[in-house]
mmCIF file of C-alpha atoms in Angstrom:
data_model
loop_
_atom_site.group_PDB
_atom_site.id
_atom_site.type_symbol
_atom_site.label_atom_id
_atom_site.label_comp_id
_atom_site.label_asym_id
_atom_site.label_seq_id
_atom_site.Cartn_x
_atom_site.Cartn_y
_atom_site.Cartn_z
ATOM 1 C CA MET J 19 164.346 19.382 59.490
ATOM 2 C CA GLN J 20 167.938 20.437 59.838
ATOM 3 C CA PRO J 21 168.792 23.947 58.729
ATOM 4 C CA SER J 22 170.667 24.635 55.553
ATOM 5 C CA LEU J 23 174.426 24.962 55.861
ATOM 6 C CA SER J 24 174.075 28.042 53.653
ATOM 7 C CA PRO J 25 171.058 30.004 54.948
ATOM 8 C CA HIS J 26 172.283 33.083 53.119
ATOM 9 C CA ILE J 27 171.820 31.183 49.828
ATOM 10 C CA ALA J 28 168.642 29.202 50.456
ATOM 11 C CA ASP J 29 166.235 28.840 53.332
ATOM 12 C CA ASP J 30 165.895 25.084 53.070
ATOM 13 C CA PHE J 31 168.545 23.302 51.012
ATOM 14 C CA SER J 32 171.768 24.553 49.496
ATOM 15 C CA PRO J 33 172.597 24.092 45.813
ATOM 16 C CA LEU J 34 174.898 21.220 44.947
ATOM 17 C CA ASP J 35 177.758 23.485 43.808
ATOM 18 C CA GLU J 36 177.888 25.182 47.219
ATOM 19 C CA LEU J 37 177.936 21.820 49.007
ATOM 20 C CA ALA J 38 180.634 20.561 46.621
ATOM 21 C CA ARG J 39 182.806 23.623 47.405
ATOM 22 C CA ARG J 40 182.381 22.925 51.115
ATOM 23 C CA ALA J 41 183.368 19.271 50.573
ATOM 24 C CA PHE J 42 186.459 20.318 48.593
ATOM 25 C CA ARG J 43 187.395 22.757 51.374
ATOM 26 C CA ARG J 44 187.110 20.028 54.007
ATOM 27 C CA TYR J 45 189.159 17.712 51.828
ATOM 28 C CA GLY J 46 191.945 20.301 51.840
ATOM 29 C CA GLU J 47 191.517 22.220 48.608
ATOM 30 C CA MET J 48 192.885 25.688 49.332
ATOM 31 C CA ASN J 49 190.832 27.482 46.674
ATOM 32 C CA PRO J 50 187.606 25.535 46.144
ATOM 33 C CA ALA J 51 186.023 28.397 44.214
ATOM 34 C CA SER J 52 188.435 27.697 41.348
ATOM 35 C CA ILE J 53 187.608 24.017 40.845
ATOM 36 C CA SER J 54 187.640 22.837 37.254
ATOM 37 C CA GLY J 55 184.645 21.857 35.209
ATOM 38 C CA GLU J 56 185.846 18.252 35.378
ATOM 39 C CA ALA J 57 185.825 18.342 39.187
ATOM 40 C CA ALA J 58 182.344 19.880 39.187
ATOM 41 C CA ALA J 59 181.134 17.138 36.822
ATOM 42 C CA LEU J 60 182.696 14.528 39.107
ATOM 43 C CA MET J 61 180.806 15.965 42.088
ATOM 44 C CA LEU J 62 177.595 15.815 40.061
ATOM 45 C CA ASP J 63 178.286 12.113 39.434
ATOM 46 C CA LEU J 64 179.134 11.453 43.098
ATOM 47 C CA SER J 65 175.967 13.219 44.226
ATOM 48 C CA GLN J 66 173.918 10.503 42.536
ATOM 49 C CA GLN J 67 175.346 7.970 45.005
ATOM 50 C CA VAL J 68 174.265 10.233 47.874
ATOM 51 C CA VAL J 69 170.748 10.454 46.432
ATOM 52 C CA ASP J 70 170.662 6.645 46.135
ATOM 53 C CA ASP J 71 171.835 6.236 49.743
ATOM 54 C CA PHE J 72 169.164 8.669 50.921
ATOM 55 C CA ASN J 73 166.377 7.085 48.842
ATOM 56 C CA GLU J 74 167.230 3.537 49.933
ATOM 57 C CA HIS J 75 167.782 4.215 53.624
ATOM 58 C CA PRO J 76 165.448 2.099 55.808
ATOM 59 C CA LEU J 77 164.466 5.077 57.977
ATOM 60 C CA ARG J 78 163.311 7.117 54.998
ATOM 61 C CA SER J 79 159.793 7.027 53.630
ATOM 62 C CA GLY J 80 158.121 8.802 50.779
ATOM 63 C CA ASP J 81 158.671 9.119 47.071
ATOM 64 C CA ARG J 82 162.103 8.588 45.576
ATOM 65 C CA LEU J 83 163.946 11.826 44.983
ATOM 66 C CA PRO J 84 165.297 12.441 41.488
ATOM 67 C CA TYR J 85 169.003 12.749 40.783
ATOM 68 C CA TYR J 86 170.736 16.083 40.530
ATOM 69 C CA THR J 87 170.891 17.139 36.873
ATOM 70 C CA HIS J 88 172.881 20.356 37.232
ATOM 71 C CA GLU J 89 175.416 21.758 39.668
ATOM 72 C CA THR J 90 172.942 24.412 40.847
ATOM 73 C CA ASP J 91 170.128 21.943 41.619
ATOM 74 C CA ARG J 92 168.742 21.529 45.119
ATOM 75 C CA ARG J 93 167.206 18.402 46.567
ATOM 76 C CA PRO J 94 165.263 18.044 49.830
ATOM 77 C CA ILE J 95 168.161 16.180 51.439
ATOM 78 C CA PRO J 96 169.715 17.783 54.528
ATOM 79 C CA ASP J 97 172.894 19.643 53.596
ATOM 80 C CA ALA J 98 174.994 17.808 56.169
ATOM 81 C CA ILE J 99 174.220 14.497 54.464
ATOM 82 C CA VAL J 100 175.048 15.729 50.961
ATOM 83 C CA GLN J 101 178.262 17.465 52.016
ATOM 84 C CA SER J 102 179.473 14.518 54.051
ATOM 85 C CA GLY J 103 178.581 12.083 51.253
ATOM 86 C CA LEU J 104 180.387 14.122 48.607
ATOM 87 C CA LEU J 105 183.467 14.303 50.817
ATOM 88 C CA ALA J 106 183.443 10.553 51.492
ATOM 89 C CA TYR J 107 182.888 9.485 47.904
ATOM 90 C CA TYR J 108 185.478 11.990 46.640
ATOM 91 C CA ALA J 109 188.044 10.584 49.088
ATOM 92 C CA VAL J 110 187.262 7.073 47.835
ATOM 93 C CA GLN J 111 187.603 8.223 44.218
ATOM 94 C CA GLN J 112 190.968 9.841 45.043
ATOM 95 C CA ASP J 113 192.109 6.625 46.778
ATOM 96 C CA SER J 114 192.803 8.677 49.899
ATOM 97 C CA GLY J 115 193.963 7.059 53.115
ATOM 98 C CA LYS J 116 191.257 9.118 54.825
ATOM 99 C CA ALA J 117 188.453 7.517 52.803
ATOM 100 C CA THR J 118 187.549 4.951 55.475
ATOM 101 C CA GLY J 119 187.178 7.634 58.132
ATOM 102 C CA TYR J 120 185.148 9.886 55.842
ATOM 103 C CA LEU J 121 182.855 6.976 54.919
ATOM 104 C CA LYS J 122 182.259 6.161 58.588
ATOM 105 C CA LEU J 123 181.471 9.804 59.294
ATOM 106 C CA TYR J 124 179.149 9.980 56.278
ATOM 107 C CA PHE J 125 177.098 6.928 57.243
ATOM 108 C CA HIS J 126 176.981 8.112 60.857
ATOM 109 C CA THR J 127 175.673 11.496 59.635
ATOM 110 C CA LEU J 128 173.159 9.810 57.330
ATOM 111 C CA ASN J 129 171.839 7.521 60.078
ATOM 112 C CA ARG J 130 171.817 10.169 62.810
ATOM 113 C CA THR J 131 170.109 12.779 60.643
ATOM 114 C CA LEU J 132 167.432 10.442 59.303
ATOM 115 C CA ASN J 133 166.804 9.101 62.799
ATOM 116 C CA GLY J 134 166.314 12.677 63.985
ATOM 117 C CA LEU J 135 163.873 13.368 61.166
ATOM 118 C CA THR J 136 161.835 10.203 61.709
ATOM 119 C CA ASN J 137 162.159 10.122 65.497
ATOM 120 C CA PRO J 138 162.103 13.784 66.611
ATOM 121 C CA ASP J 139 161.534 12.875 70.276
ATOM 122 C CA ASN J 140 164.688 10.728 70.168
ATOM 123 C CA LYS J 141 162.926 7.781 71.757
ATOM 124 C CA ARG J 142 164.861 4.562 71.865
ATOM 125 C CA PRO J 143 163.564 2.004 69.409
ATOM 126 C CA GLU J 144 161.351 -0.632 70.951
ATOM 127 C CA LEU J 145 162.411 -4.172 70.247
ATOM 128 C CA ARG J 146 160.066 -7.073 70.670
ATOM 129 C CA ALA J 147 161.061 -10.715 70.904
ATOM 130 C CA TYR J 148 158.574 -13.125 69.407
ATOM 131 C CA ASP J 149 158.630 -16.677 70.719
ATOM 132 C CA ARG J 150 157.355 -19.582 68.748
ATOM 133 C CA GLU J 151 154.114 -21.163 69.808
ATOM 134 C CA GLY J 152 154.467 -23.660 72.581
ATOM 135 C CA GLY J 153 157.317 -21.815 74.266
ATOM 136 C CA ARG J 154 160.031 -23.181 71.979
#
């Protein structure tokens, strides 16, 4: 499991509001601690897309995780995934020219992190070709 981005706050997973502040900071907000209630509510909405992406990823197994219901909630999703997802979806919502790059980075982070969790030895996937009977 990847460490929390905020080990001083939580040993395992950071609360959503901390990850949202980090996403705002990376987006360029100079004072993310003073974000409005509307912006915090928007991040709560955007976090649901991140939870869906995590739940539906083909490398993930286990029970579906519930949505965030409050800005201080934590979910057992690696912080890097949540932060990157919030940043990407916020850039899309803002119609930013950087949205495409942030989305690529987000899905790369999602895939890389889940591959690391499901394949800790980093073995290359084994592909098998199946021929039809009779050599055709």
